[in-house]
């Protein structure tokens, strides 16, 4: 059996302090892999240092991690893709074991799980990140019936089929959430590998904003629930509107039975409107759910036909 062609994908923005080490670590631990560093308008020496270390360097002018990864997925040809950040927070020494697990279990995506290991809480100095990770993980596991431990990890391995079929309209650090939900929605084979996480070295600055990026991730989650589980989303909206409609209707109904006349006509009209919109919302969910089922079937055909 021929060994798979492995590509290491390192999207970068101002990682001059660590990029050389990341490249050399991969060269040492998995020398047969081609290492690609794609720069995203860095203002420091990231490009020069990555080139010096022996990486194949490309660039993406559209700002945002997702834009960089999309270009890498589109331009790089391999059998197996390893995605990792260039900040040296993820361990490379375990990559051989991760690749072996990925191949042996015929995965579509393998995630480097930081949260099962106590090192993440110890090393990560941003308390709200821990809270955000747990919140997003719990929401996704509840809505998609999964048991994933780390939704937001940037350390992943993908199959060629996954990479060549993946599509999204996001731009930035919501990428990991989108990748996880995409795989869950289409029933792809996902596994996790527990890793030791370490915080950025002194002098290296994170590009993440805890609250701004956290809000984007939560917003993306609900947009993806609307897209991938329309009956659940619009069904919940329908129930809320229907209950509100019934509550607003209580007053005019009580008036009618008490006085044989409705004085609060605007309230009655508003309640009827809420109930009508509730029914329309449910109908929308049913229609979109059927479309989603057809999309899943078409995706499976495309996925299985990908070489």
XYZ file of C-alpha atoms in Angstrom, residues 53-297:
245
model
C 12.787 27.175 7.394
C 11.931 25.350 4.167
C 8.165 25.756 3.939
C 6.278 26.301 0.697
C 4.902 29.813 1.134
C 1.729 31.252 -0.373
C -0.498 34.193 0.484
C -4.118 35.226 0.760
C -4.991 38.930 0.541
C -8.537 38.620 1.930
C -8.228 39.012 5.672
C -9.500 36.210 7.858
C -8.336 32.721 8.796
C -11.188 31.022 6.951
C -10.263 32.832 3.727
C -6.685 31.540 4.049
C -7.770 27.957 4.715
C -10.236 28.004 1.799
C -7.431 29.025 -0.554
C -5.178 26.285 0.816
C -7.928 23.696 0.413
C -8.441 24.846 -3.158
C -4.809 25.049 -4.264
C -3.044 22.231 -2.412
C -3.303 18.656 -3.611
C -2.769 15.789 -1.148
C -4.344 12.636 0.272
C -4.255 13.786 3.882
C -4.270 17.345 5.222
C -2.986 18.479 8.611
C -4.185 21.934 9.690
C -2.437 23.707 12.550
C -1.969 27.273 13.775
C 1.428 28.887 13.471
C 1.573 30.045 17.097
C 3.251 26.905 18.511
C 0.443 26.197 20.980
C -0.236 22.697 19.621
C 2.194 19.766 20.095
C 3.755 18.395 16.911
C 5.511 15.476 18.612
C 2.243 13.489 18.635
C 1.472 13.979 14.947
C 2.606 10.505 13.909
C 0.165 8.901 16.343
C -2.603 11.220 15.145
C -1.965 10.307 11.506
C -1.901 6.601 12.362
C -5.237 6.865 14.181
C -6.712 8.825 11.283
C -5.661 6.226 8.701
C -6.459 3.130 10.758
C -9.981 4.303 11.578
C -10.669 5.722 8.116
C -11.656 9.124 9.486
C -12.947 12.114 7.582
C -11.746 14.495 10.298
C -9.575 14.013 13.388
C -9.570 16.796 15.983
C -6.767 17.550 18.411
C -8.748 17.618 21.652
C -7.324 20.156 24.131
C -10.152 20.149 26.648
C -9.884 16.546 27.846
C -6.396 17.328 29.080
C -5.912 19.406 32.232
C -3.094 21.309 30.519
C -5.573 23.549 28.669
C -7.106 25.060 31.798
C -3.661 25.411 33.300
C -1.959 26.929 30.252
C -4.779 29.056 28.866
C -4.648 32.388 30.673
C -7.980 33.641 29.259
C -10.733 32.446 31.607
C -13.581 33.472 29.323
C -12.116 31.290 26.566
C -12.662 28.239 28.758
C -16.250 29.333 29.378
C -16.789 30.015 25.659
C -15.342 26.647 24.630
C -17.636 24.806 27.016
C -20.709 26.830 25.997
C -20.227 26.248 22.255
C -19.406 22.566 22.787
C -22.504 21.979 24.915
C -24.789 23.807 22.485
C -23.523 21.818 19.498
C -23.649 18.493 21.323
C -27.248 19.145 22.407
C -28.538 20.366 19.038
C -26.639 17.849 16.905
C -26.758 14.848 19.234
C -22.966 14.496 19.390
C -20.421 13.929 22.142
C -17.490 15.995 20.891
C -15.091 17.270 23.531
C -13.359 20.118 21.670
C -15.255 22.061 19.016
C -12.871 25.009 18.601
C -9.508 23.270 18.252
C -7.382 24.538 15.353
C -5.382 21.287 15.160
C -7.100 18.911 12.735
C -6.496 16.246 10.120
C -8.762 15.962 7.070
C -9.254 13.472 4.281
C -8.979 14.567 0.668
C -12.723 13.989 0.256
C -13.487 16.334 3.147
C -11.231 19.105 1.853
C -12.432 18.985 -1.737
C -16.122 18.952 -0.786
C -16.077 21.494 2.043
C -17.734 24.827 1.298
C -18.692 27.775 3.477
C -19.229 31.534 3.389
C -17.507 32.410 6.670
C -14.324 34.499 6.768
C -12.596 34.414 10.126
C -12.075 32.496 13.371
C -15.519 30.902 13.235
C -13.901 28.334 10.927
C -13.474 25.568 13.526
C -17.114 25.768 14.599
C -18.232 25.577 10.985
C -15.967 22.601 10.262
C -17.367 20.683 13.235
C -21.033 21.360 12.466
C -20.487 20.666 8.756
C -19.054 17.236 9.555
C -21.829 16.446 12.045
C -24.595 17.518 9.685
C -23.407 15.333 6.829
C -22.655 12.355 9.058
C -18.915 12.279 8.391
C -16.545 10.185 10.497
C -15.119 12.367 13.285
C -12.656 11.273 15.949
C -10.642 13.116 18.582
C -7.115 12.722 19.900
C -6.231 14.153 23.317
C -3.325 16.602 23.125
C -1.299 18.717 25.525
C -2.010 22.395 24.921
C 0.466 25.142 25.759
C -0.104 28.876 25.807
C 1.657 31.214 23.411
C 5.290 31.997 24.250
C 6.036 35.362 25.810
C 5.933 38.109 23.193
C 3.485 36.279 20.925
C 0.113 38.040 20.747
C -3.212 36.322 20.096
C -5.413 37.740 17.334
C -8.564 36.503 19.057
C -10.903 38.863 20.866
C -12.718 36.909 23.554
C -16.014 38.792 23.363
C -16.143 39.871 19.704
C -15.067 36.495 18.321
C -17.170 34.687 20.918
C -20.248 36.585 19.769
C -19.432 35.718 16.138
C -19.162 32.029 17.010
C -22.512 32.024 18.861
C -24.140 33.914 15.985
C -22.671 31.429 13.508
C -23.952 28.515 15.589
C -27.564 29.700 15.426
C -27.233 30.502 11.715
C -25.976 26.970 11.109
C -28.802 25.479 13.169
C -31.197 27.472 10.960
C -29.414 26.183 7.847
C -28.826 22.550 8.830
C -31.812 21.931 11.134
C -34.548 24.178 9.739
C -37.457 22.200 11.175
C -35.995 22.443 14.684
C -35.195 26.162 14.313
C -38.447 27.299 12.697
C -40.418 24.853 14.831
C -39.081 26.532 17.986
C -39.907 29.953 16.538
C -43.384 28.682 15.669
C -44.009 27.420 19.214
C -42.900 30.728 20.773
C -45.110 32.775 18.430
C -48.074 30.444 18.920
C -47.823 30.644 22.723
C -47.560 34.451 22.577
C -50.550 34.572 20.245
C -52.650 32.493 22.651
C -51.581 34.640 25.625
C -52.526 37.882 23.852
C -55.842 36.341 22.791
C -56.903 35.549 26.362
C -57.912 39.153 27.124
C -60.282 39.712 24.140
C -61.791 36.221 24.590
C -62.435 36.919 28.260
C -64.021 40.252 27.318
C -66.297 38.558 24.829
C -67.563 35.979 27.305
C -68.016 38.637 29.988
C -69.542 41.492 27.928
C -70.490 39.790 24.621
C -68.271 42.409 22.993
C -64.545 42.768 22.258
C -63.149 46.147 23.319
C -59.477 45.416 22.691
C -59.753 44.759 18.968
C -56.068 45.652 18.218
C -54.973 43.029 20.757
C -57.181 40.425 19.071
C -55.804 41.307 15.631
C -52.226 41.164 16.935
C -52.786 37.750 18.526
C -54.285 36.370 15.298
C -51.304 37.734 13.352
C -48.911 35.970 15.735
C -50.709 32.667 15.247
C -50.705 33.077 11.440
C -46.974 33.836 11.443
C -46.482 30.819 13.727
C -48.174 28.563 11.170
C -46.126 30.097 8.338
C -42.928 29.524 10.340
C -43.785 25.848 10.832
C -44.577 25.470 7.123
C -41.234 27.112 6.256
C -39.413 24.679 8.530
C -41.124 21.673 6.922
C -40.282 22.831 3.385
C -36.654 23.626 4.222
C -36.294 20.336 6.098
C -37.253 18.415 2.954
C -34.741 20.450 0.960
C -32.083 19.660 3.594
C -32.807 15.914 3.299
C -32.365 16.075 -0.472
C -29.143 18.074 -0.039
C -27.748 15.383 2.279
C -28.458 12.694 -0.292
